[in-house]
Structures are given as C-alpha cells and as structure tokens.
Amino acid sequence: MRFISVTSIVLCLVLATSVAMAKEKKPDKQMDPQAMMEMYQKLATPGEPHKLFASLAGSWKTTTKEWMEPGKPPSESTGTAEMKMVLDGRFLQQEFTGNMMGQPFSGIGIDGYDNLRKRYVTTWIDTMGTGIFQMEGTANADGKTITLKGSHPEPGGGKMTHRAVWKIVDNNTQTFDMYGAHHGGKEMKVLEITYTRKP
C-alpha cells in the first residue's frame, strides 16, 4: 500500500512539473511517458558536483568576520559546523553554531546542484529570523569556486541583494565570502567565514 501511495505521489509530481515546464518552454513534441520517466531518473542521479559536496562531510571549526559599516574593522568570532550528505547523496546539509552580532547564533543550510537547470542552489535558515534565504548560481570550470546570488526584503521596505563566493580550497579548507548592497546601492563585503576541518 505504501509503495502504491509513493508511486502515485511521484507520478503526480512528475506531471505537475511537466505542466510547469510546458508553460515555460513549448516542447517540440510530446515526450513518451517511458522516456520521460527515464529522463527524470537520470536527472535525479547525483553527479560530479554532488561528489564534491560529499567530500566536505565532517566536522569543521569556523572563524567568522562581520563588517557592519564600511571602513570600520570587522568583528570576529569562532564556531563549528557539522556537514553531512542527505537524501542519498543529493544534498549537503550544514548545521552551524557560533556567534553573530555578539549573540549566540545557529543556522541550517542545504546546498545542492540542480541537474535539470544546471544551477547550484542553496537555502538557509537561522536564529536571526523566520524567513528562508535562498541563493543560486554557477561554478568555475573545476567546480570549486561557486558564485551565488540572492536577495531578501528589509524592514521599512526595499531589499538587500547578496553575492556569495564559496571556495572549496581543498578537503580541509573552505571559505565563504558574502557581499551585500542595500536598496541597489554600492556593494560591500559583509561576511567572511573560513572553515577548517577538525582533526
């Protein structure tokens, strides 16, 4: 019974996705249902970007720098991050614990690579808000420098745009730099996190 329910749900999702895709781009011809199922199975298979994510699983120490105003020195703090692959190697989950703006801080991130759209995607939730922050982007040729972009609304109106550069230096070192611009203004560096794998 559970198998039938799961199969029904999967087929509904496939059909719903197909309708959404059809609205975006008209296919040359209707795809055979069997061929469509095979395509979705292929798209659901983790590839090289997912293997790179898997190499990051483990425990990390973090050093964070935050810039609140241009021209002023950053505040610094330390923390930890636990990373693991979830959903059979499709996504990298991070659980971060540290300090932000002088307060205890924790957050959870999910990083992935969308085989269909050929885009890196990330979502982030933390103790500083109730929203879900999303970014997406592309990587350089070796996949080890990922540039992501996103935005979020600000109190009082308008939005802040973000650009993040995530560098996987090696299996033991990562850096994550974030830049922001308020209401379309000048971009400034707001965050720098260095990850060092725990021994």
PDB file of C-alpha atoms in Angstrom:
ATOM      1  CA  MET A   1       0.000   0.000   0.000  1.00  0.00           C
ATOM      2  CA  ARG A   2       2.814   2.404   0.886  1.00  0.00           C
ATOM      3  CA  PHE A   3       4.530   1.635  -2.433  1.00  0.00           C
ATOM      4  CA  ILE A   4       1.353   2.463  -4.356  1.00  0.00           C
ATOM      5  CA  SER A   5       0.938   5.739  -2.456  1.00  0.00           C
ATOM      6  CA  VAL A   6       4.562   6.760  -3.057  1.00  0.00           C
ATOM      7  CA  THR A   7       4.293   5.840  -6.746  1.00  0.00           C
ATOM      8  CA  SER A   8       1.113   7.911  -7.084  1.00  0.00           C
ATOM      9  CA  ILE A   9       2.769  10.891  -5.426  1.00  0.00           C
ATOM     10  CA  VAL A  10       5.838  10.626  -7.682  1.00  0.00           C
ATOM     11  CA  LEU A  11       3.685  10.449 -10.814  1.00  0.00           C
ATOM     12  CA  CYS A  12       1.663  13.477  -9.691  1.00  0.00           C
ATOM     13  CA  LEU A  13       4.866  15.426  -9.068  1.00  0.00           C
ATOM     14  CA  VAL A  14       6.231  14.444 -12.478  1.00  0.00           C
ATOM     15  CA  LEU A  15       3.008  15.530 -14.180  1.00  0.00           C
ATOM     16  CA  ALA A  16       2.873  18.799 -12.228  1.00  0.00           C
ATOM     17  CA  THR A  17       6.490  19.548 -13.080  1.00  0.00           C
ATOM     18  CA  SER A  18       5.845  18.699 -16.716  1.00  0.00           C
ATOM     19  CA  VAL A  19       2.953  21.168 -16.833  1.00  0.00           C
ATOM     20  CA  ALA A  20       5.098  23.893 -15.267  1.00  0.00           C
ATOM     21  CA  MET A  21       7.915  23.197 -17.725  1.00  0.00           C
ATOM     22  CA  ALA A  22       5.451  23.218 -20.629  1.00  0.00           C
ATOM     23  CA  LYS A  23       4.341  26.729 -19.653  1.00  0.00           C
ATOM     24  CA  GLU A  24       7.948  27.924 -19.672  1.00  0.00           C
ATOM     25  CA  LYS A  25       9.027  26.283 -22.912  1.00  0.00           C
ATOM     26  CA  LYS A  26       6.962  24.573 -25.569  1.00  0.00           C
ATOM     27  CA  PRO A  27       8.386  21.129 -26.358  1.00  0.00           C
ATOM     28  CA  ASP A  28       8.982  20.193 -29.977  1.00  0.00           C
ATOM     29  CA  LYS A  29       6.749  17.172 -29.486  1.00  0.00           C
ATOM     30  CA  GLN A  30       5.063  15.326 -26.662  1.00  0.00           C
ATOM     31  CA  MET A  31       7.587  13.137 -24.851  1.00  0.00           C
ATOM     32  CA  ASP A  32       6.858   9.460 -24.474  1.00  0.00           C
ATOM     33  CA  PRO A  33       5.925   8.698 -20.820  1.00  0.00           C
ATOM     34  CA  GLN A  34       8.580   5.978 -20.560  1.00  0.00           C
ATOM     35  CA  ALA A  35      11.245   8.280 -21.993  1.00  0.00           C
ATOM     36  CA  MET A  36      10.132  10.996 -19.583  1.00  0.00           C
ATOM     37  CA  MET A  37      10.427   8.651 -16.615  1.00  0.00           C
ATOM     38  CA  GLU A  38      13.926   7.627 -17.737  1.00  0.00           C
ATOM     39  CA  MET A  39      14.906  11.279 -18.077  1.00  0.00           C
ATOM     40  CA  TYR A  40      13.703  12.077 -14.564  1.00  0.00           C
ATOM     41  CA  GLN A  41      15.631   9.106 -13.190  1.00  0.00           C
ATOM     42  CA  LYS A  42      18.761  10.389 -14.905  1.00  0.00           C
ATOM     43  CA  LEU A  43      18.190  13.925 -13.587  1.00  0.00           C
ATOM     44  CA  ALA A  44      17.715  12.527 -10.078  1.00  0.00           C
ATOM     45  CA  THR A  45      21.091  10.761 -10.137  1.00  0.00           C
ATOM     46  CA  PRO A  46      23.876  12.580  -8.223  1.00  0.00           C
ATOM     47  CA  GLY A  47      26.777  13.694 -10.417  1.00  0.00           C
ATOM     48  CA  GLU A  48      30.207  15.278 -10.058  1.00  0.00           C
ATOM     49  CA  PRO A  49      29.008  18.390  -8.138  1.00  0.00           C
ATOM     50  CA  HIS A  50      27.329  16.105  -5.597  1.00  0.00           C
ATOM     51  CA  LYS A  51      30.509  14.041  -5.228  1.00  0.00           C
ATOM     52  CA  LEU A  52      32.405  17.245  -4.461  1.00  0.00           C
ATOM     53  CA  PHE A  53      29.830  18.123  -1.800  1.00  0.00           C
ATOM     54  CA  ALA A  54      30.235  14.641  -0.320  1.00  0.00           C
ATOM     55  CA  SER A  55      33.955  15.284   0.171  1.00  0.00           C
ATOM     56  CA  LEU A  56      33.012  18.085   2.602  1.00  0.00           C
ATOM     57  CA  ALA A  57      31.101  15.861   5.025  1.00  0.00           C
ATOM     58  CA  GLY A  58      32.516  16.012   8.546  1.00  0.00           C
ATOM     59  CA  SER A  59      33.240  18.391  11.435  1.00  0.00           C
ATOM     60  CA  TRP A  60      34.640  21.884  10.912  1.00  0.00           C
ATOM     61  CA  LYS A  61      35.973  24.790  13.002  1.00  0.00           C
ATOM     62  CA  THR A  62      34.954  28.241  11.761  1.00  0.00           C
ATOM     63  CA  THR A  63      36.372  31.739  12.019  1.00  0.00           C
ATOM     64  CA  THR A  64      33.920  34.487  11.087  1.00  0.00           C
ATOM     65  CA  LYS A  65      34.445  38.160  10.304  1.00  0.00           C
ATOM     66  CA  GLU A  66      31.468  40.554  10.025  1.00  0.00           C
ATOM     67  CA  TRP A  67      31.524  44.068   8.601  1.00  0.00           C
ATOM     68  CA  MET A  68      28.657  46.241   9.816  1.00  0.00           C
ATOM     69  CA  GLU A  69      29.856  49.566   8.339  1.00  0.00           C
ATOM     70  CA  PRO A  70      32.251  50.421   5.502  1.00  0.00           C
ATOM     71  CA  GLY A  71      35.704  51.481   6.665  1.00  0.00           C
ATOM     72  CA  LYS A  72      35.325  50.005  10.138  1.00  0.00           C
ATOM     73  CA  PRO A  73      37.122  46.874  11.368  1.00  0.00           C
ATOM     74  CA  PRO A  74      35.122  43.645  11.397  1.00  0.00           C
ATOM     75  CA  SER A  75      34.008  41.823  14.491  1.00  0.00           C
ATOM     76  CA  GLU A  76      35.412  38.299  14.777  1.00  0.00           C
ATOM     77  CA  SER A  77      34.073  35.091  16.286  1.00  0.00           C
ATOM     78  CA  THR A  78      34.603  31.358  16.178  1.00  0.00           C
ATOM     79  CA  GLY A  79      32.187  28.480  15.801  1.00  0.00           C
ATOM     80  CA  THR A  80      31.652  24.976  14.490  1.00  0.00           C
ATOM     81  CA  ALA A  81      29.882  23.367  11.562  1.00  0.00           C
ATOM     82  CA  GLU A  82      28.726  19.806  11.006  1.00  0.00           C
ATOM     83  CA  MET A  83      28.238  18.789   7.388  1.00  0.00           C
ATOM     84  CA  LYS A  84      26.647  15.642   6.024  1.00  0.00           C
ATOM     85  CA  MET A  85      25.070  14.384   2.824  1.00  0.00           C
ATOM     86  CA  VAL A  86      21.319  13.735   2.930  1.00  0.00           C
ATOM     87  CA  LEU A  87      18.740  12.098   0.658  1.00  0.00           C
ATOM     88  CA  ASP A  88      21.135   9.503  -0.711  1.00  0.00           C
ATOM     89  CA  GLY A  89      23.912  11.914  -1.671  1.00  0.00           C
ATOM     90  CA  ARG A  90      21.783  14.579  -3.331  1.00  0.00           C
ATOM     91  CA  PHE A  91      22.219  17.472  -0.888  1.00  0.00           C
ATOM     92  CA  LEU A  92      24.812  18.752   1.579  1.00  0.00           C
ATOM     93  CA  GLN A  93      23.357  19.777   4.936  1.00  0.00           C
ATOM     94  CA  GLN A  94      25.240  22.129   7.247  1.00  0.00           C
ATOM     95  CA  GLU A  95      24.464  22.783  10.904  1.00  0.00           C
ATOM     96  CA  PHE A  96      26.335  25.895  12.029  1.00  0.00           C
ATOM     97  CA  THR A  97      26.815  27.059  15.634  1.00  0.00           C
ATOM     98  CA  GLY A  98      28.617  30.225  16.685  1.00  0.00           C
ATOM     99  CA  ASN A  99      28.034  33.933  17.320  1.00  0.00           C
ATOM    100  CA  MET A 100      26.667  36.680  15.113  1.00  0.00           C
ATOM    101  CA  MET A 101      26.489  40.357  16.031  1.00  0.00           C
ATOM    102  CA  GLY A 102      27.603  39.442  19.534  1.00  0.00           C
ATOM    103  CA  GLN A 103      24.761  36.973  20.085  1.00  0.00           C
ATOM    104  CA  PRO A 104      24.624  33.156  20.128  1.00  0.00           C
ATOM    105  CA  PHE A 105      23.728  32.003  16.635  1.00  0.00           C
ATOM    106  CA  SER A 106      22.829  28.775  14.887  1.00  0.00           C
ATOM    107  CA  GLY A 107      21.735  28.027  11.356  1.00  0.00           C
ATOM    108  CA  ILE A 108      20.995  25.207   8.953  1.00  0.00           C
ATOM    109  CA  GLY A 109      21.889  25.260   5.283  1.00  0.00           C
ATOM    110  CA  ILE A 110      21.062  22.930   2.407  1.00  0.00           C
ATOM    111  CA  ASP A 111      23.293  23.058  -0.685  1.00  0.00           C
ATOM    112  CA  GLY A 112      22.580  21.269  -3.925  1.00  0.00           C
ATOM    113  CA  TYR A 113      23.151  21.135  -7.655  1.00  0.00           C
ATOM    114  CA  ASP A 114      20.044  21.056  -9.836  1.00  0.00           C
ATOM    115  CA  ASN A 115      20.848  18.702 -12.731  1.00  0.00           C
ATOM    116  CA  LEU A 116      17.888  19.957 -14.764  1.00  0.00           C
ATOM    117  CA  ARG A 117      18.663  23.667 -14.518  1.00  0.00           C
ATOM    118  CA  LYS A 118      22.438  23.189 -14.217  1.00  0.00           C
ATOM    119  CA  ARG A 119      22.494  25.601 -11.284  1.00  0.00           C
ATOM    120  CA  TYR A 120      23.841  25.455  -7.749  1.00  0.00           C
ATOM    121  CA  VAL A 121      21.093  26.168  -5.237  1.00  0.00           C
ATOM    122  CA  THR A 122      21.201  26.892  -1.518  1.00  0.00           C
ATOM    123  CA  THR A 123      18.710  27.594   1.242  1.00  0.00           C
ATOM    124  CA  TRP A 124      19.481  28.897   4.714  1.00  0.00           C
ATOM    125  CA  ILE A 125      17.507  29.267   7.953  1.00  0.00           C
ATOM    126  CA  ASP A 126      18.830  30.570  11.272  1.00  0.00           C
ATOM    127  CA  THR A 127      18.030  32.005  14.681  1.00  0.00           C
ATOM    128  CA  MET A 128      18.197  35.616  13.451  1.00  0.00           C
ATOM    129  CA  GLY A 129      14.941  35.453  11.520  1.00  0.00           C
ATOM    130  CA  THR A 130      11.868  33.486  10.494  1.00  0.00           C
ATOM    131  CA  GLY A 131      12.378  33.625   6.735  1.00  0.00           C
ATOM    132  CA  ILE A 132      14.079  31.181   4.383  1.00  0.00           C
ATOM    133  CA  PHE A 133      17.008  32.713   2.490  1.00  0.00           C
ATOM    134  CA  GLN A 134      17.714  31.352  -0.984  1.00  0.00           C
ATOM    135  CA  MET A 135      20.521  31.844  -3.475  1.00  0.00           C
ATOM    136  CA  GLU A 136      21.561  30.202  -6.714  1.00  0.00           C
ATOM    137  CA  GLY A 137      24.414  30.420  -9.174  1.00  0.00           C
ATOM    138  CA  THR A 138      27.198  28.733 -11.096  1.00  0.00           C
ATOM    139  CA  ALA A 139      30.740  27.447 -10.576  1.00  0.00           C
ATOM    140  CA  ASN A 140      34.057  27.830 -12.326  1.00  0.00           C
ATOM    141  CA  ALA A 141      35.388  25.043 -14.567  1.00  0.00           C
ATOM    142  CA  ASP A 142      36.629  22.754 -11.763  1.00  0.00           C
ATOM    143  CA  GLY A 143      33.509  23.327  -9.651  1.00  0.00           C
ATOM    144  CA  LYS A 144      35.494  24.524  -6.628  1.00  0.00           C
ATOM    145  CA  THR A 145      34.531  28.205  -6.721  1.00  0.00           C
ATOM    146  CA  ILE A 146      30.779  28.663  -6.598  1.00  0.00           C
ATOM    147  CA  THR A 147      29.238  32.124  -7.011  1.00  0.00           C
ATOM    148  CA  LEU A 148      25.702  32.520  -5.689  1.00  0.00           C
ATOM    149  CA  LYS A 149      23.252  35.429  -5.825  1.00  0.00           C
ATOM    150  CA  GLY A 150      20.077  36.220  -3.934  1.00  0.00           C
ATOM    151  CA  SER A 151      18.172  38.930  -2.084  1.00  0.00           C
ATOM    152  CA  HIS A 152      15.920  39.460   0.908  1.00  0.00           C
ATOM    153  CA  PRO A 153      13.409  42.144   1.916  1.00  0.00           C
ATOM    154  CA  GLU A 154      14.443  44.663   4.540  1.00  0.00           C
ATOM    155  CA  PRO A 155      12.405  46.232   7.353  1.00  0.00           C
ATOM    156  CA  GLY A 156      10.926  49.502   6.158  1.00  0.00           C
ATOM    157  CA  GLY A 157      10.817  48.439   2.506  1.00  0.00           C
ATOM    158  CA  GLY A 158      13.216  47.673  -0.276  1.00  0.00           C
ATOM    159  CA  LYS A 159      15.587  44.751  -0.387  1.00  0.00           C
ATOM    160  CA  MET A 160      19.222  43.851   0.117  1.00  0.00           C
ATOM    161  CA  THR A 161      20.935  41.961  -2.686  1.00  0.00           C
ATOM    162  CA  HIS A 162      23.669  39.434  -1.964  1.00  0.00           C
ATOM    163  CA  ARG A 163      26.569  37.855  -3.798  1.00  0.00           C
ATOM    164  CA  ALA A 164      28.424  34.973  -2.162  1.00  0.00           C
ATOM    165  CA  VAL A 165      31.660  33.335  -3.253  1.00  0.00           C
ATOM    166  CA  TRP A 166      32.176  29.840  -1.822  1.00  0.00           C
ATOM    167  CA  LYS A 167      35.673  28.451  -2.409  1.00  0.00           C
ATOM    168  CA  ILE A 168      36.497  24.816  -1.725  1.00  0.00           C
ATOM    169  CA  VAL A 169      40.235  25.248  -1.306  1.00  0.00           C
ATOM    170  CA  ASP A 170      40.912  21.575  -0.512  1.00  0.00           C
ATOM    171  CA  ASN A 171      39.377  18.746   1.539  1.00  0.00           C
ATOM    172  CA  ASN A 172      40.359  20.542   4.759  1.00  0.00           C
ATOM    173  CA  THR A 173      39.692  24.214   3.947  1.00  0.00           C
ATOM    174  CA  GLN A 174      36.755  26.245   2.656  1.00  0.00           C
ATOM    175  CA  THR A 175      35.980  29.958   2.552  1.00  0.00           C
ATOM    176  CA  PHE A 176      32.622  31.682   2.219  1.00  0.00           C
ATOM    177  CA  ASP A 177      32.611  35.427   1.458  1.00  0.00           C
ATOM    178  CA  MET A 178      29.386  37.410   1.197  1.00  0.00           C
ATOM    179  CA  TYR A 179      28.843  40.861  -0.266  1.00  0.00           C
ATOM    180  CA  GLY A 180      25.687  42.948   0.060  1.00  0.00           C
ATOM    181  CA  ALA A 181      24.085  46.098  -1.292  1.00  0.00           C
ATOM    182  CA  HIS A 182      21.199  47.964   0.361  1.00  0.00           C
ATOM    183  CA  HIS A 183      18.422  49.199  -1.944  1.00  0.00           C
ATOM    184  CA  GLY A 184      20.577  48.921  -5.059  1.00  0.00           C
ATOM    185  CA  GLY A 185      23.447  50.886  -3.505  1.00  0.00           C
ATOM    186  CA  LYS A 186      27.157  50.157  -3.544  1.00  0.00           C
ATOM    187  CA  GLU A 187      28.172  46.572  -2.768  1.00  0.00           C
ATOM    188  CA  MET A 188      30.278  45.979   0.338  1.00  0.00           C
ATOM    189  CA  LYS A 189      31.764  42.914   1.967  1.00  0.00           C
ATOM    190  CA  VAL A 190      29.614  41.904   4.931  1.00  0.00           C
ATOM    191  CA  LEU A 191      30.782  38.418   5.906  1.00  0.00           C
ATOM    192  CA  GLU A 192      33.794  36.117   5.676  1.00  0.00           C
ATOM    193  CA  ILE A 193      33.838  32.591   7.078  1.00  0.00           C
ATOM    194  CA  THR A 194      36.874  30.312   6.995  1.00  0.00           C
ATOM    195  CA  TYR A 195      36.192  26.614   7.572  1.00  0.00           C
ATOM    196  CA  THR A 196      38.995  24.332   8.779  1.00  0.00           C
ATOM    197  CA  ARG A 197      38.343  20.613   9.120  1.00  0.00           C
ATOM    198  CA  LYS A 198      38.687  19.288  12.644  1.00  0.00           C
ATOM    199  CA  PRO A 199      41.429  16.653  13.072  1.00  0.00           C
TER     200      PRO A 199
END
